[in-house]
Amino acid sequence: MLRAALRFGFGTASLLAGGWALRALHGAPAALGASPAEIQAVARRSPHYRDGAFVNIDPASTLSLDREQQRLLIRELVDARNTGRPPGPIPLAEQATTDVTAAGLAVSWYGHSSALVEVDGYRVLADPIWSRRCSPSRTVGPERMHEVPVPLEALPAVDAVVVSHDHYDHLDIDTITGLARTQRAPFVVPLGVGAHLRKWGIPEDRIVELDWHESHQIGELTLVCTPARHFSGRLFTRNTTLWASWVIVGPRHRAFFGGDTGYTKSFAEIGADHGPFDLTLLPVGAYHPAWPDIHMNPEEAVRAHLDIAEADSGLLVPIHWATFRLAPHPWAEPVERLLRAADTDGINVTVPKPGQRVGPGTSAGDPWWRM
């Protein structure tokens, strides 16, 4: 029970066990998505699916702590409840992206891992979550620390919606069903995640499920499902659906969306097969020594960027930070550490405000996170 609670509280985005879970699930069973039995028919076609679960290419350690370690981690999270939050309101972009003219290469970051990536006239919306909580409950679970920069219905028309995995801070029922009403784009997801979408009423012809190294073509845009080092699960069963990063390739530019991952040797292979990338969106937050294999720290994000992009030309935009409190580190620490590490290696980094549209030519701007 306690171990399951720790997984959620420290950023795994799984449900807490016991009474918390019962309260969280009350009135929201649909948010859980599909059952393992409903997922299995698609999942079992993958060579990465073994004995009823997907496995990482690089083994990832699971959270297994003795009682003293559990006690110390809980105390650390409680003690950090103030430093883990911003000291003031998080500023949004003055003109949030509502009417984007698709350009050669740009990204609008909406908070956490939600981003609108523009590549050569195509728009790809990644890991959208517009709900106030990343939870199956509207009353319990990690709460958004800044407002949504733009209403969901005000987004421009997109060509695809991609999802990295099925944790609640990356796959949200209300956002998905909202996009099904307001957009016509397909949902391109890792194997098994489509079962959740079907459960939520998304038409079969709008769901594209891919295994690692499989791709989907939309005109001249290519989306490639590539490995990540993570795990999946929306209740007590883990790894019944696949987790992934995404390669977004247009006629002239290439972007990489890391989603949620630990550092992996697969980055070098992705760079060799699909790079170098002009733009990388890499997770930098929710790290902790207790789970080093499933969430990168900022220095590892810099290392990943060097694996897949050219240091003197590619732009790194940090994601998976600033919106939900999922680990006990100070709120602004991820980006401060990232900037120090990137400066050492000569990497170009831009840190947008929520709602800001940036690209390779965008200036660094003011350090808005220093309050």
mmCIF file of C-alpha atoms in Angstrom:
data_model
loop_
_atom_site.group_PDB
_atom_site.id
_atom_site.type_symbol
_atom_site.label_atom_id
_atom_site.label_comp_id
_atom_site.label_asym_id
_atom_site.label_seq_id
_atom_site.Cartn_x
_atom_site.Cartn_y
_atom_site.Cartn_z
ATOM 1 C CA MET A 1 0.000 0.000 0.000
ATOM 2 C CA LEU A 2 2.613 2.524 1.073
ATOM 3 C CA ARG A 3 4.873 1.722 -1.851
ATOM 4 C CA ALA A 4 2.012 2.373 -4.250
ATOM 5 C CA ALA A 5 1.363 5.678 -2.518
ATOM 6 C CA LEU A 6 4.998 6.681 -2.844
ATOM 7 C CA ARG A 7 4.953 5.964 -6.549
ATOM 8 C CA PHE A 8 2.207 8.492 -7.079
ATOM 9 C CA GLY A 9 3.406 11.105 -4.639
ATOM 10 C CA PHE A 10 6.882 11.170 -6.138
ATOM 11 C CA GLY A 11 5.899 11.552 -9.727
ATOM 12 C CA THR A 12 4.957 8.181 -11.146
ATOM 13 C CA ALA A 13 1.412 9.446 -11.592
ATOM 14 C CA SER A 14 -0.141 6.174 -10.438
ATOM 15 C CA LEU A 15 -3.063 6.083 -8.044
ATOM 16 C CA LEU A 16 -2.511 6.045 -4.316
ATOM 17 C CA ALA A 17 -3.652 2.915 -2.580
ATOM 18 C CA GLY A 18 -6.221 2.476 0.158
ATOM 19 C CA GLY A 19 -8.724 5.131 1.168
ATOM 20 C CA TRP A 20 -7.134 7.819 -1.013
ATOM 21 C CA ALA A 21 -7.687 5.650 -4.073
ATOM 22 C CA LEU A 22 -11.328 5.034 -3.153
ATOM 23 C CA ARG A 23 -11.950 8.773 -2.828
ATOM 24 C CA ALA A 24 -10.053 9.498 -6.039
ATOM 25 C CA LEU A 25 -12.015 6.922 -7.994
ATOM 26 C CA HIS A 26 -15.424 7.925 -6.675
ATOM 27 C CA GLY A 27 -17.516 9.082 -9.625
ATOM 28 C CA ALA A 28 -14.671 8.718 -12.124
ATOM 29 C CA PRO A 29 -14.392 5.066 -13.210
ATOM 30 C CA ALA A 30 -14.266 6.013 -16.884
ATOM 31 C CA ALA A 31 -10.961 7.851 -16.371
ATOM 32 C CA LEU A 32 -9.249 4.559 -15.573
ATOM 33 C CA GLY A 33 -9.602 3.512 -19.197
ATOM 34 C CA ALA A 34 -9.395 -0.029 -20.515
ATOM 35 C CA SER A 35 -8.730 -3.179 -18.522
ATOM 36 C CA PRO A 36 -5.620 -5.337 -19.096
ATOM 37 C CA ALA A 37 -7.798 -7.898 -20.879
ATOM 38 C CA GLU A 38 -9.071 -5.229 -23.297
ATOM 39 C CA ILE A 39 -5.528 -4.007 -23.949
ATOM 40 C CA GLN A 40 -3.887 -7.394 -24.453
ATOM 41 C CA ALA A 41 -5.230 -8.140 -27.925
ATOM 42 C CA VAL A 42 -3.174 -5.294 -29.412
ATOM 43 C CA ALA A 43 -0.244 -5.341 -26.989
ATOM 44 C CA ARG A 44 0.724 -8.968 -27.502
ATOM 45 C CA ARG A 45 1.763 -8.408 -31.110
ATOM 46 C CA SER A 46 4.870 -6.590 -29.853
ATOM 47 C CA PRO A 47 8.193 -8.359 -29.209
ATOM 48 C CA HIS A 48 8.596 -5.962 -26.260
ATOM 49 C CA TYR A 49 5.512 -7.478 -24.563
ATOM 50 C CA ARG A 50 6.433 -10.470 -22.414
ATOM 51 C CA ASP A 51 4.440 -12.411 -19.845
ATOM 52 C CA GLY A 52 1.624 -9.879 -19.893
ATOM 53 C CA ALA A 53 3.751 -6.703 -19.649
ATOM 54 C CA PHE A 54 5.938 -4.408 -21.725
ATOM 55 C CA VAL A 55 9.632 -4.215 -20.814
ATOM 56 C CA ASN A 56 12.305 -1.560 -21.231
ATOM 57 C CA ILE A 57 15.282 -1.989 -23.546
ATOM 58 C CA ASP A 58 17.427 -0.714 -20.678
ATOM 59 C CA PRO A 59 16.246 -2.362 -17.460
ATOM 60 C CA ALA A 60 14.637 0.165 -15.134
ATOM 61 C CA SER A 61 14.721 -0.426 -11.400
ATOM 62 C CA THR A 62 11.419 -0.361 -9.558
ATOM 63 C CA LEU A 63 10.779 1.597 -6.385
ATOM 64 C CA SER A 64 11.575 -0.856 -3.611
ATOM 65 C CA LEU A 65 12.339 0.783 -0.280
ATOM 66 C CA ASP A 66 12.545 -0.453 3.256
ATOM 67 C CA ARG A 67 10.414 1.177 5.953
ATOM 68 C CA GLU A 68 13.093 3.639 7.024
ATOM 69 C CA GLN A 69 13.668 4.795 3.440
ATOM 70 C CA GLN A 70 9.920 5.138 2.956
ATOM 71 C CA ARG A 71 9.670 7.245 6.111
ATOM 72 C CA LEU A 72 12.499 9.531 4.984
ATOM 73 C CA LEU A 73 10.975 10.007 1.527
ATOM 74 C CA ILE A 74 7.574 10.890 2.944
ATOM 75 C CA ARG A 75 9.199 13.377 5.322
ATOM 76 C CA GLU A 76 11.172 14.886 2.432
ATOM 77 C CA LEU A 77 8.020 15.414 0.395
ATOM 78 C CA VAL A 78 6.187 17.010 3.335
ATOM 79 C CA ASP A 79 9.134 19.257 4.229
ATOM 80 C CA ALA A 80 9.439 20.399 0.617
ATOM 81 C CA ARG A 81 5.794 21.361 0.179
ATOM 82 C CA ASN A 82 6.678 25.064 0.192
ATOM 83 C CA THR A 83 9.939 25.018 -1.768
ATOM 84 C CA GLY A 84 8.303 22.688 -4.287
ATOM 85 C CA ARG A 85 5.845 25.420 -5.235
ATOM 86 C CA PRO A 86 6.569 28.792 -6.856
ATOM 87 C CA PRO A 87 6.689 31.751 -4.452
ATOM 88 C CA GLY A 88 4.267 33.709 -6.615
ATOM 89 C CA PRO A 89 1.908 33.343 -9.578
ATOM 90 C CA ILE A 90 3.511 31.673 -12.590
ATOM 91 C CA PRO A 91 3.398 34.189 -15.449
ATOM 92 C CA LEU A 92 1.746 33.177 -18.694
ATOM 93 C CA ALA A 93 2.773 34.421 -22.094
ATOM 94 C CA GLU A 94 1.269 37.870 -22.683
ATOM 95 C CA GLN A 95 -0.307 36.646 -25.892
ATOM 96 C CA ALA A 96 -0.990 32.962 -25.533
ATOM 97 C CA THR A 97 -0.929 30.980 -28.746
ATOM 98 C CA THR A 98 -4.438 31.055 -30.207
ATOM 99 C CA ASP A 99 -3.812 31.757 -33.894
ATOM 100 C CA VAL A 100 -0.551 30.151 -34.889
ATOM 101 C CA THR A 101 0.663 30.512 -38.436
ATOM 102 C CA ALA A 102 2.566 27.299 -39.038
ATOM 103 C CA ALA A 103 6.219 28.044 -39.745
ATOM 104 C CA GLY A 104 9.316 26.015 -40.510
ATOM 105 C CA LEU A 105 10.016 25.096 -36.910
ATOM 106 C CA ALA A 106 8.462 26.285 -33.644
ATOM 107 C CA VAL A 107 6.919 25.024 -30.434
ATOM 108 C CA SER A 108 4.260 26.415 -28.125
ATOM 109 C CA TRP A 109 4.653 25.044 -24.592
ATOM 110 C CA TYR A 110 1.459 24.916 -22.539
ATOM 111 C CA GLY A 111 2.953 23.548 -19.315
ATOM 112 C CA HIS A 112 4.261 20.176 -18.099
ATOM 113 C CA SER A 113 4.752 18.071 -21.261
ATOM 114 C CA SER A 114 1.927 19.607 -23.310
ATOM 115 C CA ALA A 115 3.287 21.223 -26.446
ATOM 116 C CA LEU A 116 2.257 22.171 -29.962
ATOM 117 C CA VAL A 117 5.154 21.335 -32.287
ATOM 118 C CA GLU A 118 5.240 22.964 -35.727
ATOM 119 C CA VAL A 119 7.378 21.338 -38.393
ATOM 120 C CA ASP A 120 7.328 22.570 -42.003
ATOM 121 C CA GLY A 121 3.693 23.605 -41.972
ATOM 122 C CA TYR A 122 2.410 20.659 -39.909
ATOM 123 C CA ARG A 123 1.193 20.895 -36.327
ATOM 124 C CA VAL A 124 1.554 18.068 -33.804
ATOM 125 C CA LEU A 125 -0.004 18.370 -30.339
ATOM 126 C CA ALA A 126 1.930 16.290 -27.802
ATOM 127 C CA ASP A 127 0.774 14.921 -24.405
ATOM 128 C CA PRO A 128 -2.083 17.396 -23.990
ATOM 129 C CA ILE A 129 -3.516 17.767 -20.489
ATOM 130 C CA TRP A 130 -5.900 20.658 -19.875
ATOM 131 C CA SER A 131 -7.511 19.404 -16.654
ATOM 132 C CA ARG A 132 -6.876 21.030 -13.291
ATOM 133 C CA ARG A 133 -5.559 17.780 -11.795
ATOM 134 C CA CYS A 134 -3.484 14.956 -13.239
ATOM 135 C CA SER A 135 -5.675 12.344 -11.621
ATOM 136 C CA PRO A 136 -8.798 10.308 -12.335
ATOM 137 C CA SER A 137 -10.493 12.550 -9.772
ATOM 138 C CA ARG A 138 -11.505 16.184 -10.085
ATOM 139 C CA THR A 139 -11.022 16.682 -6.347
ATOM 140 C CA VAL A 140 -7.975 14.611 -5.359
ATOM 141 C CA GLY A 141 -4.493 14.462 -6.876
ATOM 142 C CA PRO A 142 -1.705 16.823 -8.004
ATOM 143 C CA GLU A 143 -3.187 20.196 -8.898
ATOM 144 C CA ARG A 144 -2.092 22.545 -11.662
ATOM 145 C CA MET A 145 0.107 25.404 -10.397
ATOM 146 C CA HIS A 146 -0.727 27.779 -13.257
ATOM 147 C CA GLU A 147 -3.765 28.357 -15.406
ATOM 148 C CA VAL A 148 -4.091 26.773 -18.840
ATOM 149 C CA PRO A 149 -2.594 29.384 -21.219
ATOM 150 C CA VAL A 150 -5.208 28.908 -23.957
ATOM 151 C CA PRO A 151 -8.640 27.240 -23.997
ATOM 152 C CA LEU A 152 -8.679 23.834 -25.641
ATOM 153 C CA GLU A 153 -11.255 24.938 -28.189
ATOM 154 C CA ALA A 154 -9.071 27.912 -29.180
ATOM 155 C CA LEU A 155 -6.186 25.741 -30.388
ATOM 156 C CA PRO A 156 -5.487 25.909 -34.117
ATOM 157 C CA ALA A 157 -6.266 22.877 -36.248
ATOM 158 C CA VAL A 158 -3.640 20.198 -35.693
ATOM 159 C CA ASP A 159 -2.522 17.367 -37.957
ATOM 160 C CA ALA A 160 -1.934 14.803 -35.204
ATOM 161 C CA VAL A 161 -2.167 14.317 -31.457
ATOM 162 C CA VAL A 162 0.627 12.147 -30.048
ATOM 163 C CA VAL A 163 0.733 10.604 -26.577
ATOM 164 C CA SER A 164 3.862 9.270 -24.873
ATOM 165 C CA HIS A 165 2.175 6.903 -22.364
ATOM 166 C CA ASP A 166 -0.902 6.441 -20.223
ATOM 167 C CA HIS A 167 0.033 8.087 -16.894
ATOM 168 C CA TYR A 168 -2.484 10.704 -15.794
ATOM 169 C CA ASP A 169 -0.122 13.640 -16.302
ATOM 170 C CA HIS A 170 0.207 12.674 -19.990
ATOM 171 C CA LEU A 171 -3.127 11.056 -20.903
ATOM 172 C CA ASP A 172 -6.240 12.848 -19.638
ATOM 173 C CA ILE A 173 -9.777 11.680 -20.421
ATOM 174 C CA ASP A 174 -11.377 15.139 -20.469
ATOM 175 C CA THR A 175 -8.695 16.577 -22.729
ATOM 176 C CA ILE A 176 -8.834 13.638 -25.133
ATOM 177 C CA THR A 177 -12.614 13.681 -25.440
ATOM 178 C CA GLY A 178 -12.515 17.467 -25.800
ATOM 179 C CA LEU A 179 -10.026 17.209 -28.645
ATOM 180 C CA ALA A 180 -12.169 14.542 -30.291
ATOM 181 C CA ARG A 181 -14.949 17.141 -30.474
ATOM 182 C CA THR A 182 -12.868 20.165 -31.492
ATOM 183 C CA GLN A 183 -10.253 18.612 -33.788
ATOM 184 C CA ARG A 184 -10.279 16.178 -36.710
ATOM 185 C CA ALA A 185 -6.728 14.911 -36.299
ATOM 186 C CA PRO A 186 -5.825 11.282 -35.547
ATOM 187 C CA PHE A 187 -4.545 10.212 -32.139
ATOM 188 C CA VAL A 188 -1.156 8.531 -32.653
ATOM 189 C CA VAL A 189 -0.291 6.501 -29.565
ATOM 190 C CA PRO A 190 1.924 3.646 -28.333
ATOM 191 C CA LEU A 191 0.570 0.113 -28.429
ATOM 192 C CA GLY A 192 -2.238 -0.529 -25.955
ATOM 193 C CA VAL A 193 -3.053 3.131 -25.300
ATOM 194 C CA GLY A 194 -5.618 2.950 -28.086
ATOM 195 C CA ALA A 195 -7.716 0.684 -25.871
ATOM 196 C CA HIS A 196 -8.181 3.574 -23.422
ATOM 197 C CA LEU A 197 -9.278 5.842 -26.265
ATOM 198 C CA ARG A 198 -11.747 3.281 -27.594
ATOM 199 C CA LYS A 199 -13.158 2.954 -24.076
ATOM 200 C CA TRP A 200 -13.718 6.735 -24.103
ATOM 201 C CA GLY A 201 -15.610 6.668 -27.394
ATOM 202 C CA ILE A 202 -12.878 7.788 -29.787
ATOM 203 C CA PRO A 203 -13.693 6.347 -33.246
ATOM 204 C CA GLU A 204 -11.461 3.517 -34.408
ATOM 205 C CA ASP A 205 -10.543 5.356 -37.609
ATOM 206 C CA ARG A 206 -8.995 8.184 -35.525
ATOM 207 C CA ILE A 207 -6.667 5.902 -33.542
ATOM 208 C CA VAL A 208 -3.207 4.885 -34.759
ATOM 209 C CA GLU A 209 -1.294 2.515 -32.453
ATOM 210 C CA LEU A 210 2.413 1.956 -33.006
ATOM 211 C CA ASP A 211 5.162 -0.194 -31.547
ATOM 212 C CA TRP A 212 8.680 1.122 -31.119
ATOM 213 C CA HIS A 213 10.308 1.858 -34.498
ATOM 214 C CA GLU A 214 6.995 1.873 -36.363
ATOM 215 C CA SER A 215 5.906 5.033 -38.162
ATOM 216 C CA HIS A 216 2.829 6.810 -39.457
ATOM 217 C CA GLN A 217 2.695 9.141 -42.454
ATOM 218 C CA ILE A 218 0.512 12.251 -42.759
ATOM 219 C CA GLY A 219 1.243 13.894 -46.089
ATOM 220 C CA GLU A 220 4.945 14.769 -45.940
ATOM 221 C CA LEU A 221 5.036 14.467 -42.143
ATOM 222 C CA THR A 222 6.427 11.295 -40.578
ATOM 223 C CA LEU A 223 5.791 10.324 -36.953
ATOM 224 C CA VAL A 224 8.051 7.603 -35.568
ATOM 225 C CA CYS A 225 7.351 5.845 -32.275
ATOM 226 C CA THR A 226 10.733 5.470 -30.576
ATOM 227 C CA PRO A 227 11.834 3.896 -27.270
ATOM 228 C CA ALA A 228 11.773 5.571 -23.876
ATOM 229 C CA ARG A 229 12.821 4.247 -20.465
ATOM 230 C CA HIS A 230 9.760 4.438 -18.275
ATOM 231 C CA PHE A 231 6.653 2.426 -17.360
ATOM 232 C CA SER A 232 2.871 2.675 -17.617
ATOM 233 C CA GLY A 233 -0.309 2.105 -15.645
ATOM 234 C CA ARG A 234 -3.486 3.880 -14.535
ATOM 235 C CA LEU A 235 -4.394 1.849 -11.445
ATOM 236 C CA PHE A 236 -2.701 -1.151 -9.826
ATOM 237 C CA THR A 237 -1.587 -3.043 -12.952
ATOM 238 C CA ARG A 238 1.640 -1.782 -14.497
ATOM 239 C CA ASN A 239 3.129 -1.952 -17.996
ATOM 240 C CA THR A 240 0.128 -3.313 -19.877
ATOM 241 C CA THR A 241 0.521 -0.443 -22.384
ATOM 242 C CA LEU A 242 3.669 0.787 -24.108
ATOM 243 C CA TRP A 243 5.521 4.050 -23.356
ATOM 244 C CA ALA A 244 7.407 5.973 -26.041
ATOM 245 C CA SER A 245 9.211 9.042 -27.277
ATOM 246 C CA TRP A 246 8.368 10.533 -30.678
ATOM 247 C CA VAL A 247 10.316 11.568 -33.751
ATOM 248 C CA ILE A 248 8.567 14.263 -35.820
ATOM 249 C CA VAL A 249 10.044 14.620 -39.311
ATOM 250 C CA GLY A 250 9.001 17.122 -41.964
ATOM 251 C CA PRO A 251 10.459 17.780 -45.414
ATOM 252 C CA ARG A 252 13.133 20.099 -43.994
ATOM 253 C CA HIS A 253 13.137 19.932 -40.173
ATOM 254 C CA ARG A 254 13.227 17.312 -37.435
ATOM 255 C CA ALA A 255 11.930 17.497 -33.875
ATOM 256 C CA PHE A 256 12.169 15.034 -30.985
ATOM 257 C CA PHE A 257 9.597 14.790 -28.201
ATOM 258 C CA GLY A 258 10.925 12.969 -25.150
ATOM 259 C CA GLY A 259 7.638 12.711 -23.251
ATOM 260 C CA ASP A 260 8.629 11.117 -19.939
ATOM 261 C CA THR A 261 11.754 8.990 -19.665
ATOM 262 C CA GLY A 262 14.910 8.149 -17.846
ATOM 263 C CA TYR A 263 18.216 8.416 -19.627
ATOM 264 C CA THR A 264 18.663 5.515 -22.057
ATOM 265 C CA LYS A 265 21.193 4.208 -24.541
ATOM 266 C CA SER A 266 18.348 4.379 -27.056
ATOM 267 C CA PHE A 267 18.917 8.131 -27.425
ATOM 268 C CA ALA A 268 22.179 7.579 -29.293
ATOM 269 C CA GLU A 269 20.466 5.049 -31.538
ATOM 270 C CA ILE A 270 17.547 7.418 -32.198
ATOM 271 C CA GLY A 271 20.012 10.174 -33.065
ATOM 272 C CA ALA A 272 21.890 7.896 -35.467
ATOM 273 C CA ASP A 273 18.706 6.636 -37.141
ATOM 274 C CA HIS A 274 16.633 9.833 -37.298
ATOM 275 C CA GLY A 275 18.788 12.827 -36.353
ATOM 276 C CA PRO A 276 20.327 15.208 -35.985
ATOM 277 C CA PHE A 277 17.316 17.077 -34.627
ATOM 278 C CA ASP A 278 16.734 20.794 -35.009
ATOM 279 C CA LEU A 279 14.503 20.857 -31.904
ATOM 280 C CA THR A 280 14.381 18.630 -28.831
ATOM 281 C CA LEU A 281 11.742 18.688 -26.115
ATOM 282 C CA LEU A 282 13.202 16.820 -23.157
ATOM 283 C CA PRO A 283 11.884 16.189 -19.628
ATOM 284 C CA VAL A 284 13.869 17.868 -16.858
ATOM 285 C CA GLY A 285 11.645 17.634 -13.764
ATOM 286 C CA ALA A 286 10.198 15.198 -11.192
ATOM 287 C CA TYR A 287 13.568 13.525 -10.636
ATOM 288 C CA HIS A 288 14.755 11.935 -7.391
ATOM 289 C CA PRO A 289 17.562 9.515 -6.411
ATOM 290 C CA ALA A 290 14.904 6.936 -5.510
ATOM 291 C CA TRP A 291 13.874 6.545 -9.182
ATOM 292 C CA PRO A 292 16.924 7.434 -11.317
ATOM 293 C CA ASP A 293 15.987 5.152 -14.219
ATOM 294 C CA ILE A 294 12.536 6.485 -15.094
ATOM 295 C CA HIS A 295 12.937 10.290 -14.873
ATOM 296 C CA MET A 296 15.928 12.200 -16.211
ATOM 297 C CA ASN A 297 17.555 14.916 -14.172
ATOM 298 C CA PRO A 298 18.551 18.159 -15.960
ATOM 299 C CA GLU A 299 22.157 17.084 -16.579
ATOM 300 C CA GLU A 300 20.924 13.868 -18.184
ATOM 301 C CA ALA A 301 18.613 15.897 -20.413
ATOM 302 C CA VAL A 302 21.662 17.770 -21.696
ATOM 303 C CA ARG A 303 23.406 14.450 -22.291
ATOM 304 C CA ALA A 304 20.350 13.176 -24.191
ATOM 305 C CA HIS A 305 20.306 16.304 -26.335
ATOM 306 C CA LEU A 306 23.934 15.748 -27.271
ATOM 307 C CA ASP A 307 23.041 12.179 -28.271
ATOM 308 C CA ILE A 308 20.345 13.222 -30.722
ATOM 309 C CA ALA A 309 21.138 16.780 -31.850
ATOM 310 C CA GLU A 310 24.061 18.967 -32.823
ATOM 311 C CA ALA A 311 25.160 21.066 -29.866
ATOM 312 C CA ASP A 312 25.920 24.131 -31.952
ATOM 313 C CA SER A 313 22.640 24.157 -33.886
ATOM 314 C CA GLY A 314 19.855 22.221 -32.179
ATOM 315 C CA LEU A 315 17.485 23.967 -29.746
ATOM 316 C CA LEU A 316 16.564 22.306 -26.435
ATOM 317 C CA VAL A 317 13.222 23.229 -24.833
ATOM 318 C CA PRO A 318 12.632 21.767 -21.345
ATOM 319 C CA ILE A 319 9.348 20.012 -20.568
ATOM 320 C CA HIS A 320 7.863 17.993 -17.671
ATOM 321 C CA TRP A 321 8.287 20.733 -15.080
ATOM 322 C CA ALA A 322 6.591 23.834 -13.612
ATOM 323 C CA THR A 323 2.953 22.711 -13.790
ATOM 324 C CA PHE A 324 2.376 19.816 -11.364
ATOM 325 C CA ARG A 325 4.289 19.110 -8.169
ATOM 326 C CA LEU A 326 5.403 15.495 -8.607
ATOM 327 C CA ALA A 327 8.697 15.380 -6.674
ATOM 328 C CA PRO A 328 10.246 17.122 -3.639
ATOM 329 C CA HIS A 329 12.900 19.165 -5.464
ATOM 330 C CA PRO A 330 12.557 22.995 -5.406
ATOM 331 C CA TRP A 331 10.213 24.345 -8.050
ATOM 332 C CA ALA A 332 12.740 26.223 -10.228
ATOM 333 C CA GLU A 333 15.685 23.872 -9.641
ATOM 334 C CA PRO A 334 15.193 21.827 -12.851
ATOM 335 C CA VAL A 335 15.616 24.771 -15.189
ATOM 336 C CA GLU A 336 18.447 26.359 -13.189
ATOM 337 C CA ARG A 337 20.413 23.102 -13.270
ATOM 338 C CA LEU A 338 19.590 22.673 -16.940
ATOM 339 C CA LEU A 339 20.922 26.106 -17.871
ATOM 340 C CA ARG A 340 24.188 25.530 -15.994
ATOM 341 C CA ALA A 341 24.754 22.161 -17.647
ATOM 342 C CA ALA A 342 23.778 23.437 -21.096
ATOM 343 C CA ASP A 343 26.125 26.396 -20.797
ATOM 344 C CA THR A 344 29.023 24.064 -20.024
ATOM 345 C CA ASP A 345 28.357 22.089 -23.220
ATOM 346 C CA GLY A 346 27.446 25.054 -25.411
ATOM 347 C CA ILE A 347 23.834 23.974 -25.967
ATOM 348 C CA ASN A 348 21.189 26.465 -27.029
ATOM 349 C CA VAL A 349 18.274 26.398 -24.542
ATOM 350 C CA THR A 350 15.077 28.427 -24.551
ATOM 351 C CA VAL A 351 12.729 28.328 -21.555
ATOM 352 C CA PRO A 352 9.291 29.557 -22.667
ATOM 353 C CA LYS A 353 6.595 30.838 -20.366
ATOM 354 C CA PRO A 354 3.453 28.693 -20.413
ATOM 355 C CA GLY A 355 1.693 29.568 -23.652
ATOM 356 C CA GLN A 356 4.761 31.055 -25.338
ATOM 357 C CA ARG A 357 5.709 30.122 -28.901
ATOM 358 C CA VAL A 358 9.448 29.807 -29.488
ATOM 359 C CA GLY A 359 11.787 28.593 -32.176
ATOM 360 C CA PRO A 360 15.465 28.433 -33.057
ATOM 361 C CA GLY A 361 15.635 32.203 -33.527
ATOM 362 C CA THR A 362 13.872 33.076 -30.264
ATOM 363 C CA SER A 363 15.949 34.976 -27.724
ATOM 364 C CA ALA A 364 16.325 33.499 -24.255
ATOM 365 C CA GLY A 365 14.131 36.245 -22.784
ATOM 366 C CA ASP A 366 13.815 37.157 -19.125
ATOM 367 C CA PRO A 367 14.308 34.513 -16.397
ATOM 368 C CA TRP A 368 10.609 34.551 -15.527
ATOM 369 C CA TRP A 369 10.917 31.583 -13.135
ATOM 370 C CA ARG A 370 13.091 33.599 -10.719
ATOM 371 C CA MET A 371 10.515 35.193 -8.450
#
